[in-house]
PDB file of C-alpha atoms in Angstrom:
ATOM      1  CA  UNK A   1     -19.437   5.252 -22.792  1.00 71.00           C
ATOM      2  CA  UNK A   2     -18.178   7.709 -24.924  1.00 74.00           C
ATOM      3  CA  UNK A   3     -14.839   5.204 -26.178  1.00 80.00           C
ATOM      4  CA  UNK A   4     -13.336   8.452 -27.704  1.00 84.00           C
ATOM      5  CA  UNK A   5     -13.457  10.615 -24.935  1.00 86.00           C
ATOM      6  CA  UNK A   6     -12.253   7.507 -22.543  1.00 88.00           C
ATOM      7  CA  UNK A   7      -9.016   7.391 -24.184  1.00 88.00           C
ATOM      8  CA  UNK A   8      -8.481  10.654 -24.741  1.00 89.00           C
ATOM      9  CA  UNK A   9      -8.990  10.560 -20.434  1.00 91.00           C
ATOM     10  CA  UNK A  10      -7.099   7.608 -19.796  1.00 92.00           C
ATOM     11  CA  UNK A  11      -4.060   8.078 -22.646  1.00 90.00           C
ATOM     12  CA  UNK A  12      -4.024  11.777 -23.634  1.00 83.00           C
ATOM     13  CA  UNK A  13      -3.168  14.472 -21.314  1.00 61.00           C
ATOM     14  CA  UNK A  14      -6.049  16.366 -20.986  1.00 53.00           C
ATOM     15  CA  UNK A  15      -5.430  19.830 -18.684  1.00 47.00           C
ATOM     16  CA  UNK A  16      -9.136  20.058 -17.352  1.00 49.00           C
ATOM     17  CA  UNK A  17     -12.828  20.581 -18.823  1.00 53.00           C
ATOM     18  CA  UNK A  18     -12.652  21.330 -22.631  1.00 54.00           C
ATOM     19  CA  UNK A  19     -14.633  24.487 -22.408  1.00 58.00           C
ATOM     20  CA  UNK A  20     -15.964  26.628 -19.285  1.00 57.00           C
ATOM     21  CA  UNK A  21     -14.130  28.409 -16.539  1.00 58.00           C
ATOM     22  CA  UNK A  22     -10.986  27.926 -15.553  1.00 60.00           C
ATOM     23  CA  UNK A  23     -10.213  24.367 -14.425  1.00 62.00           C
ATOM     24  CA  UNK A  24     -10.617  23.870 -10.781  1.00 81.00           C
ATOM     25  CA  UNK A  25     -10.389  20.059 -10.451  1.00 90.00           C
ATOM     26  CA  UNK A  26      -8.022  17.457 -11.967  1.00 92.00           C
ATOM     27  CA  UNK A  27      -8.646  14.433 -13.046  1.00 93.00           C
ATOM     28  CA  UNK A  28      -6.586  12.839  -9.962  1.00 94.00           C
ATOM     29  CA  UNK A  29      -8.773  14.467  -7.530  1.00 96.00           C
ATOM     30  CA  UNK A  30     -11.955  13.312  -9.216  1.00 97.00           C
ATOM     31  CA  UNK A  31     -10.935   9.553  -9.533  1.00 97.00           C
ATOM     32  CA  UNK A  32      -9.867   9.336  -5.749  1.00 97.00           C
ATOM     33  CA  UNK A  33     -12.802  11.195  -4.714  1.00 98.00           C
ATOM     34  CA  UNK A  34     -14.740   8.324  -6.496  1.00 98.00           C
ATOM     35  CA  UNK A  35     -12.641   5.566  -4.832  1.00 98.00           C
ATOM     36  CA  UNK A  36     -13.256   6.939  -1.671  1.00 98.00           C
ATOM     37  CA  UNK A  37     -16.888   6.416  -2.611  1.00 98.00           C
ATOM     38  CA  UNK A  38     -16.548   2.912  -3.874  1.00 97.00           C
ATOM     39  CA  UNK A  39     -14.252   1.711  -0.929  1.00 96.00           C
ATOM     40  CA  UNK A  40     -16.987   2.309   0.920  1.00 96.00           C
ATOM     41  CA  UNK A  41     -20.268   1.495  -0.558  1.00 96.00           C
ATOM     42  CA  UNK A  42     -19.313  -0.386  -3.765  1.00 95.00           C
ATOM     43  CA  UNK A  43     -20.114   0.546  -7.151  1.00 95.00           C
ATOM     44  CA  UNK A  44     -23.645   0.674  -6.189  1.00 96.00           C
ATOM     45  CA  UNK A  45     -23.538   3.715  -4.159  1.00 96.00           C
ATOM     46  CA  UNK A  46     -21.264   5.673  -6.469  1.00 97.00           C
ATOM     47  CA  UNK A  47     -23.001   8.265  -8.195  1.00 97.00           C
ATOM     48  CA  UNK A  48     -21.951  11.749 -10.432  1.00 97.00           C
ATOM     49  CA  UNK A  49     -23.893  13.546  -7.325  1.00 97.00           C
ATOM     50  CA  UNK A  50     -22.015  12.206  -4.437  1.00 97.00           C
ATOM     51  CA  UNK A  51     -18.448  12.727  -6.031  1.00 97.00           C
ATOM     52  CA  UNK A  52     -19.240  16.059  -7.046  1.00 97.00           C
ATOM     53  CA  UNK A  53     -20.726  16.812  -3.353  1.00 96.00           C
ATOM     54  CA  UNK A  54     -17.313  15.402  -2.120  1.00 96.00           C
ATOM     55  CA  UNK A  55     -15.682  18.153  -4.082  1.00 96.00           C
ATOM     56  CA  UNK A  56     -17.639  20.754  -3.422  1.00 95.00           C
ATOM     57  CA  UNK A  57     -18.650  21.560  -6.821  1.00 94.00           C
ATOM     58  CA  UNK A  58     -21.901  21.193  -8.499  1.00 94.00           C
ATOM     59  CA  UNK A  59     -22.622  18.057 -10.897  1.00 95.00           C
ATOM     60  CA  UNK A  60     -23.035  19.757 -13.944  1.00 93.00           C
ATOM     61  CA  UNK A  61     -19.287  21.017 -13.223  1.00 92.00           C
ATOM     62  CA  UNK A  62     -18.246  17.352 -12.829  1.00 94.00           C
ATOM     63  CA  UNK A  63     -19.506  16.232 -15.866  1.00 93.00           C
ATOM     64  CA  UNK A  64     -17.452  18.867 -17.643  1.00 91.00           C
ATOM     65  CA  UNK A  65     -14.219  16.909 -16.558  1.00 92.00           C
ATOM     66  CA  UNK A  66     -15.830  13.691 -16.860  1.00 94.00           C
ATOM     67  CA  UNK A  67     -18.720  12.715 -19.153  1.00 93.00           C
ATOM     68  CA  UNK A  68     -19.970   9.488 -17.057  1.00 94.00           C
ATOM     69  CA  UNK A  69     -19.784   7.099 -14.540  1.00 95.00           C
ATOM     70  CA  UNK A  70     -18.107   4.762 -16.595  1.00 93.00           C
ATOM     71  CA  UNK A  71     -15.849   6.819 -17.698  1.00 94.00           C
ATOM     72  CA  UNK A  72     -15.324   7.570 -13.973  1.00 96.00           C
ATOM     73  CA  UNK A  73     -15.063   4.134 -13.178  1.00 96.00           C
ATOM     74  CA  UNK A  74     -12.387   3.944 -16.029  1.00 95.00           C
ATOM     75  CA  UNK A  75     -10.577   6.586 -14.306  1.00 96.00           C
ATOM     76  CA  UNK A  76     -10.813   5.012 -10.332  1.00 97.00           C
ATOM     77  CA  UNK A  77      -9.732   1.635 -11.643  1.00 96.00           C
ATOM     78  CA  UNK A  78      -6.655   2.879 -13.159  1.00 95.00           C
ATOM     79  CA  UNK A  79      -5.423   5.360 -10.459  1.00 96.00           C
ATOM     80  CA  UNK A  80      -6.076   2.745  -7.999  1.00 96.00           C
ATOM     81  CA  UNK A  81      -4.213   0.099  -9.334  1.00 95.00           C
ATOM     82  CA  UNK A  82      -1.587   2.241 -10.218  1.00 94.00           C
ATOM     83  CA  UNK A  83       2.114   1.330 -11.319  1.00 93.00           C
ATOM     84  CA  UNK A  84       2.779  -2.397 -10.710  1.00 93.00           C
ATOM     85  CA  UNK A  85       6.354  -2.234  -8.209  1.00 90.00           C
ATOM     86  CA  UNK A  86       9.298  -2.944  -9.950  1.00 91.00           C
ATOM     87  CA  UNK A  87      10.345  -6.677  -9.953  1.00 89.00           C
ATOM     88  CA  UNK A  88      12.603  -7.525  -7.062  1.00 87.00           C
ATOM     89  CA  UNK A  89      16.467  -8.045  -8.269  1.00 89.00           C
ATOM     90  CA  UNK A  90      17.619 -11.230  -8.898  1.00 91.00           C
ATOM     91  CA  UNK A  91      14.362 -12.783  -9.185  1.00 94.00           C
ATOM     92  CA  UNK A  92      13.698 -15.372 -11.504  1.00 96.00           C
ATOM     93  CA  UNK A  93      10.473 -15.576 -13.626  1.00 96.00           C
ATOM     94  CA  UNK A  94       8.675 -17.469 -11.009  1.00 97.00           C
ATOM     95  CA  UNK A  95       9.735 -15.308  -8.450  1.00 96.00           C
ATOM     96  CA  UNK A  96       8.777 -12.295 -10.101  1.00 97.00           C
ATOM     97  CA  UNK A  97       5.367 -13.521 -11.206  1.00 97.00           C
ATOM     98  CA  UNK A  98       4.482 -15.114  -7.333  1.00 96.00           C
ATOM     99  CA  UNK A  99       5.508 -11.443  -6.411  1.00 96.00           C
ATOM    100  CA  UNK A 100       3.079  -9.576  -9.094  1.00 96.00           C
ATOM    101  CA  UNK A 101      -0.006 -12.005  -8.158  1.00 96.00           C
ATOM    102  CA  UNK A 102       0.516 -11.257  -4.395  1.00 95.00           C
ATOM    103  CA  UNK A 103       0.635  -7.172  -5.467  1.00 95.00           C
ATOM    104  CA  UNK A 104      -2.342  -7.600  -7.643  1.00 95.00           C
ATOM    105  CA  UNK A 105      -4.409  -9.570  -5.145  1.00 95.00           C
ATOM    106  CA  UNK A 106      -3.802  -6.672  -2.581  1.00 94.00           C
ATOM    107  CA  UNK A 107      -5.003  -4.220  -4.885  1.00 95.00           C
ATOM    108  CA  UNK A 108      -7.827  -5.745  -5.513  1.00 95.00           C
ATOM    109  CA  UNK A 109      -8.494  -6.695  -1.839  1.00 93.00           C
ATOM    110  CA  UNK A 110      -8.226  -2.933  -1.078  1.00 94.00           C
ATOM    111  CA  UNK A 111     -10.844  -2.087  -3.428  1.00 96.00           C
ATOM    112  CA  UNK A 112     -13.600  -4.900  -4.040  1.00 93.00           C
ATOM    113  CA  UNK A 113     -15.403  -2.932  -6.311  1.00 95.00           C
ATOM    114  CA  UNK A 114     -12.832  -3.474  -8.817  1.00 95.00           C
ATOM    115  CA  UNK A 115     -13.741  -6.663  -9.369  1.00 92.00           C
ATOM    116  CA  UNK A 116     -16.809  -5.793 -11.196  1.00 90.00           C
ATOM    117  CA  UNK A 117     -14.966  -3.083 -13.164  1.00 91.00           C
ATOM    118  CA  UNK A 118     -12.629  -5.350 -14.374  1.00 89.00           C
ATOM    119  CA  UNK A 119     -14.928  -8.484 -15.702  1.00 84.00           C
ATOM    120  CA  UNK A 120     -16.156  -6.737 -18.967  1.00 79.00           C
ATOM    121  CA  UNK A 121     -14.369  -5.860 -22.415  1.00 81.00           C
ATOM    122  CA  UNK A 122     -12.741  -1.777 -21.723  1.00 84.00           C
ATOM    123  CA  UNK A 123     -10.183   0.530 -22.778  1.00 87.00           C
ATOM    124  CA  UNK A 124      -7.427  -0.460 -20.498  1.00 90.00           C
ATOM    125  CA  UNK A 125      -5.080   2.551 -19.309  1.00 93.00           C
ATOM    126  CA  UNK A 126      -1.386   2.926 -18.767  1.00 94.00           C
ATOM    127  CA  UNK A 127      -1.136   1.383 -15.664  1.00 95.00           C
ATOM    128  CA  UNK A 128      -3.361  -1.910 -16.612  1.00 93.00           C
ATOM    129  CA  UNK A 129      -0.743  -2.560 -19.445  1.00 95.00           C
ATOM    130  CA  UNK A 130       2.227  -1.883 -17.007  1.00 95.00           C
ATOM    131  CA  UNK A 131       1.305  -4.604 -14.873  1.00 96.00           C
ATOM    132  CA  UNK A 132       0.556  -6.871 -18.260  1.00 95.00           C
ATOM    133  CA  UNK A 133       4.008  -5.689 -19.037  1.00 96.00           C
ATOM    134  CA  UNK A 134       5.692  -6.818 -16.220  1.00 96.00           C
ATOM    135  CA  UNK A 135       4.045 -10.817 -16.841  1.00 96.00           C
ATOM    136  CA  UNK A 136       5.431 -10.517 -20.843  1.00 96.00           C
ATOM    137  CA  UNK A 137       8.721  -9.020 -19.543  1.00 95.00           C
ATOM    138  CA  UNK A 138       9.153 -11.766 -17.018  1.00 96.00           C
ATOM    139  CA  UNK A 139       8.725 -14.847 -18.963  1.00 96.00           C
ATOM    140  CA  UNK A 140      10.618 -13.417 -22.107  1.00 93.00           C
ATOM    141  CA  UNK A 141      13.344 -16.006 -23.353  1.00 90.00           C
ATOM    142  CA  UNK A 142      11.028 -18.968 -21.460  1.00 94.00           C
ATOM    143  CA  UNK A 143       9.964 -20.362 -24.573  1.00 93.00           C
ATOM    144  CA  UNK A 144       6.480 -19.675 -24.148  1.00 95.00           C
ATOM    145  CA  UNK A 145       4.817 -17.660 -27.192  1.00 94.00           C
ATOM    146  CA  UNK A 146       3.239 -14.602 -27.231  1.00 95.00           C
ATOM    147  CA  UNK A 147      -0.128 -15.694 -26.823  1.00 95.00           C
ATOM    148  CA  UNK A 148       0.731 -17.842 -23.642  1.00 96.00           C
ATOM    149  CA  UNK A 149       2.494 -15.094 -21.922  1.00 96.00           C
ATOM    150  CA  UNK A 150      -0.821 -13.097 -22.018  1.00 95.00           C
ATOM    151  CA  UNK A 151      -2.771 -16.022 -21.415  1.00 96.00           C
ATOM    152  CA  UNK A 152      -0.519 -16.757 -18.249  1.00 97.00           C
ATOM    153  CA  UNK A 153      -1.547 -12.923 -17.250  1.00 96.00           C
ATOM    154  CA  UNK A 154      -5.450 -13.774 -18.035  1.00 94.00           C
ATOM    155  CA  UNK A 155      -4.628 -17.031 -15.295  1.00 95.00           C
ATOM    156  CA  UNK A 156      -3.067 -14.934 -12.445  1.00 96.00           C
ATOM    157  CA  UNK A 157      -5.590 -12.109 -12.912  1.00 94.00           C
ATOM    158  CA  UNK A 158      -7.839 -14.503 -12.030  1.00 93.00           C
ATOM    159  CA  UNK A 159      -6.492 -16.307  -9.253  1.00 93.00           C
ATOM    160  CA  UNK A 160      -6.084 -13.115  -7.466  1.00 94.00           C
ATOM    161  CA  UNK A 161      -9.125 -11.198  -8.137  1.00 92.00           C
ATOM    162  CA  UNK A 162     -11.250 -14.424  -7.466  1.00 90.00           C
ATOM    163  CA  UNK A 163      -9.650 -14.951  -3.985  1.00 90.00           C
ATOM    164  CA  UNK A 164      -9.805 -11.123  -3.231  1.00 90.00           C
ATOM    165  CA  UNK A 165     -13.133 -10.947  -3.684  1.00 85.00           C
ATOM    166  CA  UNK A 166     -13.952 -13.814  -1.156  1.00 77.00           C
ATOM    167  CA  UNK A 167     -11.844 -11.839   1.619  1.00 71.00           C
ATOM    168  CA  UNK A 168     -13.454  -8.886   0.905  1.00 66.00           C
ATOM    169  CA  UNK A 169     -16.723 -10.848   1.782  1.00 59.00           C
ATOM    170  CA  UNK A 170     -14.755 -11.909   4.602  1.00 55.00           C
ATOM    171  CA  UNK A 171     -14.552 -15.849   3.977  1.00 53.00           C
ATOM    172  CA  UNK A 172     -11.655 -17.788   1.960  1.00 54.00           C
ATOM    173  CA  UNK A 173     -13.379 -19.718  -0.918  1.00 53.00           C
ATOM    174  CA  UNK A 174     -12.275 -22.986   0.583  1.00 56.00           C
ATOM    175  CA  UNK A 175     -13.538 -22.239   4.377  1.00 57.00           C
ATOM    176  CA  UNK A 176     -17.339 -21.304   3.118  1.00 58.00           C
ATOM    177  CA  UNK A 177     -16.852 -24.826   0.645  1.00 63.00           C
ATOM    178  CA  UNK A 178     -15.838 -26.610   3.640  1.00 66.00           C
ATOM    179  CA  UNK A 179     -18.144 -24.972   6.319  1.00 72.00           C
ATOM    180  CA  UNK A 180     -20.871 -25.854   3.864  1.00 73.00           C
ATOM    181  CA  UNK A 181     -20.146 -29.562   2.975  1.00 79.00           C
ATOM    182  CA  UNK A 182     -19.635 -30.565   6.671  1.00 79.00           C
ATOM    183  CA  UNK A 183     -23.058 -29.216   7.292  1.00 80.00           C
ATOM    184  CA  UNK A 184     -24.609 -31.251   4.466  1.00 82.00           C
ATOM    185  CA  UNK A 185     -21.937 -34.643   5.712  1.00 80.00           C
ATOM    186  CA  UNK A 186     -23.734 -34.327   9.580  1.00 85.00           C
ATOM    187  CA  UNK A 187     -24.901 -37.531   9.909  1.00 84.00           C
ATOM    188  CA  UNK A 188     -24.133 -38.801   6.533  1.00 86.00           C
ATOM    189  CA  UNK A 189     -20.350 -39.660   7.197  1.00 82.00           C
ATOM    190  CA  UNK A 190     -20.988 -43.499   6.176  1.00 85.00           C
ATOM    191  CA  UNK A 191     -22.264 -42.645   2.714  1.00 85.00           C
ATOM    192  CA  UNK A 192     -19.247 -40.270   2.312  1.00 83.00           C
ATOM    193  CA  UNK A 193     -16.688 -41.553   4.531  1.00 86.00           C
ATOM    194  CA  UNK A 194     -13.717 -40.301   2.063  1.00 88.00           C
ATOM    195  CA  UNK A 195     -15.037 -36.973   1.901  1.00 87.00           C
ATOM    196  CA  UNK A 196     -15.244 -36.877   5.554  1.00 83.00           C
ATOM    197  CA  UNK A 197     -11.607 -37.937   6.031  1.00 84.00           C
ATOM    198  CA  UNK A 198     -10.711 -35.323   3.643  1.00 83.00           C
ATOM    199  CA  UNK A 199     -12.631 -32.521   5.524  1.00 80.00           C
ATOM    200  CA  UNK A 200     -11.341 -33.230   8.790  1.00 81.00           C
ATOM    201  CA  UNK A 201      -8.031 -33.113   7.780  1.00 78.00           C
ATOM    202  CA  UNK A 202      -8.576 -29.696   5.840  1.00 72.00           C
ATOM    203  CA  UNK A 203      -9.900 -28.350   9.249  1.00 71.00           C
ATOM    204  CA  UNK A 204      -7.308 -29.397  11.361  1.00 65.00           C
ATOM    205  CA  UNK A 205      -4.425 -28.102   8.970  1.00 63.00           C
ATOM    206  CA  UNK A 206      -6.420 -24.892   8.796  1.00 55.00           C
ATOM    207  CA  UNK A 207      -6.279 -25.176   4.854  1.00 46.00           C
ATOM    208  CA  UNK A 208      -8.382 -22.281   4.304  1.00 45.00           C
ATOM    209  CA  UNK A 209      -6.007 -19.664   5.221  1.00 47.00           C
ATOM    210  CA  UNK A 210      -3.963 -20.825   2.331  1.00 70.00           C
ATOM    211  CA  UNK A 211      -6.101 -20.925  -0.931  1.00 78.00           C
ATOM    212  CA  UNK A 212      -3.829 -17.770  -2.411  1.00 88.00           C
ATOM    213  CA  UNK A 213       0.022 -19.624  -1.877  1.00 90.00           C
ATOM    214  CA  UNK A 214      -1.570 -23.371  -2.638  1.00 88.00           C
ATOM    215  CA  UNK A 215      -3.519 -21.721  -5.936  1.00 91.00           C
ATOM    216  CA  UNK A 216      -0.623 -19.891  -6.930  1.00 94.00           C
ATOM    217  CA  UNK A 217       2.177 -22.571  -6.350  1.00 95.00           C
ATOM    218  CA  UNK A 218      -0.177 -24.735  -8.412  1.00 94.00           C
ATOM    219  CA  UNK A 219      -0.673 -22.147 -11.370  1.00 96.00           C
ATOM    220  CA  UNK A 220       3.190 -21.746 -11.535  1.00 97.00           C
ATOM    221  CA  UNK A 221       3.989 -25.856 -11.082  1.00 97.00           C
ATOM    222  CA  UNK A 222       1.738 -25.531 -14.472  1.00 96.00           C
ATOM    223  CA  UNK A 223       3.967 -22.900 -15.885  1.00 96.00           C
ATOM    224  CA  UNK A 224       7.083 -24.590 -15.387  1.00 95.00           C
ATOM    225  CA  UNK A 225       5.917 -27.895 -16.557  1.00 95.00           C
ATOM    226  CA  UNK A 226       4.904 -26.066 -19.878  1.00 95.00           C
ATOM    227  CA  UNK A 227       8.329 -24.043 -19.806  1.00 94.00           C
ATOM    228  CA  UNK A 228      10.119 -27.275 -19.381  1.00 93.00           C
ATOM    229  CA  UNK A 229       8.720 -28.936 -22.468  1.00 90.00           C
ATOM    230  CA  UNK A 230       9.847 -26.128 -24.815  1.00 81.00           C
ATOM    231  CA  UNK A 231      13.594 -25.943 -23.952  1.00 71.00           C
ATOM    232  CA  UNK A 232      15.955 -28.515 -26.015  1.00 62.00           C
ATOM    233  CA  UNK A 233      17.220 -31.900 -24.135  1.00 53.00           C
TER     234      UNK A 233
END
C-alpha cells in the first residue's frame, strides 16, 4: 500500500488523476462502485477490473485515480461509514454512546465487508476520526482519562462489529451458541443440570435476539461504575 498516496486520497483534495486526460470520474463514484460490489460479493469478489467495468472505464484508467485495491477499500470504508449523526438533543453521555453504538452496528450490518476492512492497522479517514470524536466529546467532563475515553470507543466498536458480523451470517451469537450447546446436552441433561436449566430459560426468553441490547447495557454499566469512582464524594 502506498500510504502517502492513501493519505492524500483520504485527507487531501485531489481533483482527479495526477496525469493524463481530463478526469471523468470522482473518488466518490469509484468508492460507491466498489461498495456495491463488496456489499454483494464481499471483499473477495472485489477487483479493480470489476470496479472499472461497472464505471465503463478501463482498469488502467481506474489506476490513474486509485493506485490499488488496498487504497480502494480504504476509500470505500470512509464512504460507507460516512459522517456520524449528531447526538440527540439533551442526551447525557450514556444516551449518546448508546445511540452511537447502534448507529455503528447499523453501518457494519449494512456493509459486512467492513468488518475485515477495519481489523488491521491503517490510515483512518476524516469520517472515522469524526466517529471517535463523538465518543470522546460525550465523555468529556466524566473524569475518565483521554486514554480511557478512546478505550471506550474501541470497546463499543468491537461490540457493534462482532454482533453485526453474526447478523450478516444470519445468526445472533447467542442463538448459535445455544443451539450448539443444546445439541451437545441432548441425553446428557443429568450430567449438566444447571446448564440445561439455563438453556431452557434462554430459549423461553428469546435471549438470543437481545445480544446488542444486553451487551451494550452491561458495557455502559461498567463505564458508569468507573465514572462514579472518579467523582468526589
